[in-house]
Short mmCIF file of C-alpha atoms in Angstrom, two decimals:
data_model
loop_
_atom_site.label_atom_id
_atom_site.label_comp_id
_atom_site.label_asym_id
_atom_site.label_seq_id
_atom_site.Cartn_x
_atom_site.Cartn_y
_atom_site.Cartn_z
CA ASP D 334 -47.79 9.65 -7.68
CA VAL D 335 -47.49 9.03 -11.57
CA LEU D 336 -44.82 11.35 -12.44
CA LEU D 337 -42.84 12.13 -15.73
CA VAL D 338 -39.94 14.59 -15.70
CA GLU D 339 -38.47 15.88 -19.01
CA SER D 340 -34.80 17.23 -19.23
CA GLY D 341 -32.40 18.20 -21.92
CA GLY D 342 -33.71 21.10 -23.52
CA GLY D 343 -31.70 24.36 -24.34
CA LEU D 344 -30.66 26.85 -27.21
CA VAL D 345 -28.84 25.12 -30.34
CA LYS D 346 -28.11 26.23 -33.38
CA PRO D 347 -29.70 25.20 -36.72
CA GLY D 348 -28.47 22.06 -37.87
CA GLY D 349 -27.36 21.21 -34.28
CA SER D 350 -28.35 18.44 -32.08
CA LEU D 351 -30.00 17.67 -28.79
CA ARG D 352 -31.04 14.86 -26.71
CA LEU D 353 -34.08 15.13 -24.69
CA SER D 354 -34.84 12.81 -21.59
CA CYS D 355 -37.86 11.78 -19.65
CA VAL D 356 -37.80 9.99 -16.39
CA ALA D 357 -40.86 8.01 -15.25
CA SER D 358 -41.96 7.08 -11.87
CA GLY D 359 -45.11 5.73 -9.59
CA PHE D 360 -45.80 3.38 -12.54
CA ASP D 361 -45.14 0.24 -14.48
CA PHE D 362 -42.88 2.27 -17.44
CA SER D 363 -42.20 -0.92 -19.12
CA SER D 364 -45.94 -1.69 -19.79
CA TYR D 365 -46.86 1.48 -21.32
CA THR D 366 -46.37 3.08 -24.93
CA MET D 367 -44.86 6.35 -24.63
CA ASN D 368 -44.91 9.57 -26.82
CA TRP D 369 -43.14 12.77 -27.32
CA VAL D 370 -45.74 16.00 -28.25
CA ARG D 371 -44.52 19.32 -28.97
CA GLN D 372 -46.02 22.81 -28.81
CA ALA D 373 -44.30 25.50 -30.69
CA PRO D 374 -44.85 29.03 -29.10
CA GLY D 375 -48.41 30.12 -29.46
CA LYS D 376 -49.36 26.84 -31.35
CA GLY D 377 -51.37 23.92 -30.83
CA LEU D 378 -50.14 20.44 -29.78
CA ALA D 379 -48.28 18.42 -32.28
CA TRP D 380 -47.58 14.52 -32.14
CA VAL D 381 -44.02 13.89 -32.75
CA SER D 382 -43.28 10.10 -31.99
CA SER D 383 -44.22 7.05 -30.18
CA ILE D 384 -42.46 3.87 -29.11
CA SER D 385 -44.08 0.70 -27.78
CA SER D 386 -43.53 -0.87 -24.53
CA SER D 387 -40.72 -3.11 -25.45
CA GLY D 388 -39.49 -0.63 -28.14
CA SER D 389 -40.40 -2.75 -31.05
CA TYR D 390 -42.72 -0.56 -32.40
CA ILE D 391 -41.66 3.10 -32.98
CA TYR D 392 -43.58 5.83 -35.35
CA TYR D 393 -42.48 9.32 -36.23
CA SER D 394 -44.20 12.41 -37.53
CA ASP D 395 -43.26 13.39 -41.09
CA SER D 396 -41.76 16.65 -40.03
CA VAL D 397 -39.31 14.86 -38.14
CA LYS D 398 -38.66 11.42 -39.64
CA GLY D 399 -35.51 11.15 -40.33
CA ARG D 400 -33.76 13.54 -37.96
CA PHE D 401 -35.29 12.38 -34.57
CA THR D 402 -34.78 8.94 -33.04
CA VAL D 403 -36.78 8.03 -30.07
CA SER D 404 -35.81 5.29 -27.75
CA ARG D 405 -36.31 3.95 -24.51
CA ASP D 406 -34.65 2.11 -21.27
CA ASN D 407 -37.12 0.21 -19.33
CA ALA D 408 -34.46 -0.82 -16.75
CA LYS D 409 -33.96 3.13 -16.13
CA ASN D 410 -37.80 4.00 -16.47
CA SER D 411 -36.49 6.41 -19.33
CA LEU D 412 -37.62 7.62 -22.52
CA TYR D 413 -35.00 9.74 -24.94
CA LEU D 414 -35.32 11.53 -28.08
CA GLN D 415 -32.47 12.29 -30.09
CA MET D 416 -32.81 15.33 -32.26
CA ASN D 417 -30.41 15.91 -35.09
CA SER D 418 -30.25 18.34 -38.16
CA LEU D 419 -32.59 20.93 -35.88
CA ARG D 420 -34.37 23.66 -37.40
CA ALA D 421 -36.15 26.90 -36.64
CA GLU D 422 -39.55 25.14 -36.68
CA ASP D 423 -38.53 22.68 -34.29
CA THR D 424 -38.69 25.39 -31.63
CA ALA D 425 -41.17 24.18 -28.95
CA ILE D 426 -41.95 22.76 -25.67
CA TYR D 427 -41.39 19.08 -25.98
CA TYR D 428 -43.55 16.83 -23.51
CA CYS D 429 -43.30 13.06 -22.91
CA ALA D 430 -47.02 11.60 -22.48
CA ARG D 431 -47.89 8.09 -21.49
CA THR D 432 -49.66 5.69 -23.76
CA ASP D 433 -51.84 6.53 -26.99
CA TYR D 434 -54.28 8.71 -25.47
CA MET D 435 -52.07 10.89 -23.49
CA ASP D 436 -53.43 10.28 -19.77
CA VAL D 437 -50.15 11.51 -18.01
CA TRP D 438 -48.08 14.45 -19.35
CA GLY D 439 -44.67 15.77 -18.13
CA LYS D 440 -43.93 19.73 -17.57
CA GLY D 441 -42.11 19.75 -20.70
CA THR D 442 -38.70 20.92 -21.72
CA THR D 443 -38.19 23.78 -23.96
CA VAL D 444 -35.71 23.60 -27.14
CA THR D 445 -35.05 26.73 -28.89
CA VAL D 446 -33.33 26.40 -32.39
CA SER D 447 -31.78 29.83 -33.43
CA SER D 448 -28.44 31.25 -34.61
CA ALA J 1088 -53.66 9.86 -41.74
CA PHE J 1089 -56.82 10.56 -39.72
CA LEU J 1090 -57.04 14.66 -39.74
CA LEU J 1091 -59.24 16.12 -37.12
CA THR J 1092 -60.89 19.35 -37.50
CA GLN J 1093 -62.15 21.46 -34.38
CA SER J 1094 -64.50 24.39 -34.50
CA PRO J 1095 -64.92 26.84 -33.47
CA SER J 1096 -61.27 27.88 -33.33
CA SER J 1097 -62.14 30.50 -30.66
CA LEU J 1098 -65.41 31.60 -28.97
CA SER J 1099 -66.20 33.96 -26.08
CA ALA J 1100 -68.68 32.91 -23.57
CA SER J 1101 -69.93 34.03 -20.12
CA VAL J 1102 -70.04 32.13 -16.88
CA GLY J 1103 -73.27 29.70 -16.95
CA ASP J 1104 -73.26 29.58 -20.78
CA ARG J 1105 -73.65 26.27 -22.62
CA VAL J 1106 -70.68 25.60 -24.95
CA ILE J 1107 -70.38 23.02 -27.50
CA ILE J 1108 -66.88 22.50 -29.41
CA THR J 1109 -66.87 19.82 -32.55
CA CYS J 1110 -64.15 17.73 -33.78
CA ARG J 1111 -64.49 16.12 -37.03
CA ALA J 1112 -62.16 13.26 -38.47
CA THR J 1113 -61.54 12.70 -42.02
CA GLN J 1114 -62.17 8.92 -41.39
CA ASP J 1115 -64.04 6.77 -38.90
CA ILE J 1116 -61.77 6.66 -35.85
CA SER J 1117 -64.06 3.94 -34.02
CA GLY J 1118 -64.52 6.45 -30.71
CA ALA J 1119 -60.94 6.47 -30.23
CA LEU J 1120 -61.20 10.15 -29.55
CA ALA J 1121 -59.94 12.03 -26.37
CA TRP J 1122 -60.59 15.48 -25.31
CA PHE J 1123 -57.89 17.89 -23.34
CA GLN J 1124 -57.79 21.02 -21.48
CA GLN J 1125 -55.13 23.21 -21.39
CA LYS J 1126 -54.42 26.65 -19.30
CA PRO J 1127 -52.03 29.01 -20.26
CA GLY J 1128 -48.80 27.98 -19.34
CA ARG J 1129 -49.90 24.72 -17.83
CA THR J 1130 -49.62 20.78 -19.25
CA PRO J 1131 -52.36 19.58 -21.09
CA ARG J 1132 -55.12 17.53 -19.26
CA LEU J 1133 -56.87 14.48 -20.20
CA LEU J 1134 -60.89 15.37 -19.77
CA ILE J 1135 -62.53 12.56 -21.98
CA LEU J 1136 -61.31 9.35 -23.17
CA ASP J 1137 -63.16 7.20 -25.76
CA VAL J 1138 -65.58 9.99 -26.75
CA TYR J 1139 -67.86 10.01 -23.31
CA ARG J 1140 -65.87 8.38 -20.35
CA LEU J 1141 -65.00 11.50 -18.01
CA GLN J 1142 -61.69 11.13 -16.30
CA ASN J 1143 -61.45 11.02 -12.37
CA GLY J 1144 -61.70 14.56 -11.06
CA VAL J 1145 -63.34 15.84 -14.31
CA PRO J 1146 -66.50 17.91 -13.19
CA SER J 1147 -69.77 16.52 -14.47
CA ARG J 1148 -70.63 19.71 -16.51
CA PHE J 1149 -67.85 18.17 -18.94
CA SER J 1150 -69.48 15.75 -21.33
CA GLY J 1151 -68.51 14.00 -24.84
CA SER J 1152 -70.67 12.41 -27.63
CA GLY J 1153 -70.55 11.48 -30.88
CA SER J 1154 -69.57 8.59 -33.25
CA GLY J 1155 -67.76 7.73 -36.53
CA THR J 1156 -66.16 11.06 -37.73
CA ASP J 1157 -68.39 13.52 -35.63
CA PHE J 1158 -67.76 14.30 -32.08
CA THR J 1159 -68.71 17.15 -29.69
CA LEU J 1160 -67.42 18.51 -25.96
CA THR J 1161 -69.93 20.09 -24.22
CA ILE J 1162 -69.47 22.18 -21.05
CA SER J 1163 -73.28 22.64 -19.64
CA SER J 1164 -72.68 25.48 -17.64
CA LEU J 1165 -69.36 27.22 -18.02
CA GLN J 1166 -67.37 28.09 -14.94
CA PRO J 1167 -64.39 30.84 -14.62
CA GLU J 1168 -61.91 27.59 -14.27
CA ASP J 1169 -63.19 26.38 -17.78
CA PHE J 1170 -61.32 29.40 -19.46
CA ALA J 1171 -58.84 27.40 -21.47
CA THR J 1172 -58.01 25.80 -24.91
CA TYR J 1173 -59.57 22.39 -25.98
CA TYR J 1174 -58.15 19.86 -28.02
CA CYS J 1175 -59.39 16.48 -29.40
CA GLN J 1176 -57.09 13.86 -30.20
CA GLN J 1177 -57.37 10.17 -31.92
CA PHE J 1178 -55.85 7.52 -31.13
CA TYR J 1179 -56.98 5.03 -33.73
CA GLY J 1180 -54.11 5.17 -35.77
CA TYR J 1181 -50.71 6.43 -36.65
CA PRO J 1182 -49.68 9.46 -37.02
CA LEU J 1183 -51.70 10.17 -33.70
CA THR J 1184 -53.19 13.56 -34.41
CA PHE J 1185 -54.66 16.67 -32.60
CA GLY J 1186 -57.18 19.11 -33.55
CA GLY J 1187 -56.32 22.57 -34.13
CA GLY J 1188 -57.92 23.42 -30.62
CA THR J 1189 -60.51 25.89 -29.62
CA LYS J 1190 -59.58 28.74 -27.09
CA VAL J 1191 -62.66 29.62 -24.82
CA GLU J 1192 -62.48 33.15 -23.65
CA ILE J 1193 -64.59 35.39 -21.33
CA LYS J 1194 -67.24 37.35 -22.95
#
């Protein structure tokens, strides 16, 4: 089965950091662009970041640019999101999703930024 | 950026009703449009890709159409399991963007 499993979420104070991970299985991870998408409580879906299959091309939403860093390790079938300088408005469920049209999603990991 | 505006933001409908959701882009996105369904507490599910291509396992009562900047998702006969929030998404260019969502509720 094609599967994405996120981890690393939790409660963090404003200004703090977290590193999210997403482990893929059941497909050739190294061939796909991967994305992070978030959903704040009661709100809609919001794209956060994308990284190309080789990692050569990286994109961020304006809301996280300069604070978040996406990376991947194709040998470990893993996608990462390093989140620094976290703000209350970063509170959300963070999903990893496969390819530009998000055909496969993980179940998400919850990030709560609160003092 | 290729912004997407969905309408309506919510609607109430009965089982058996025909439901139409629209998604308008600020620029031509050359058919690079997907539709998702999300039920409460669940992960989004890709329903339609490239405007009209139904994904495996998606019932045929769902259909997509449109071109250029204007797109629609139609549910021909609403079923109880279709009550959910629907999102459009463009993948023509970065930043990738989603519509604001349409919540389909039971009348």
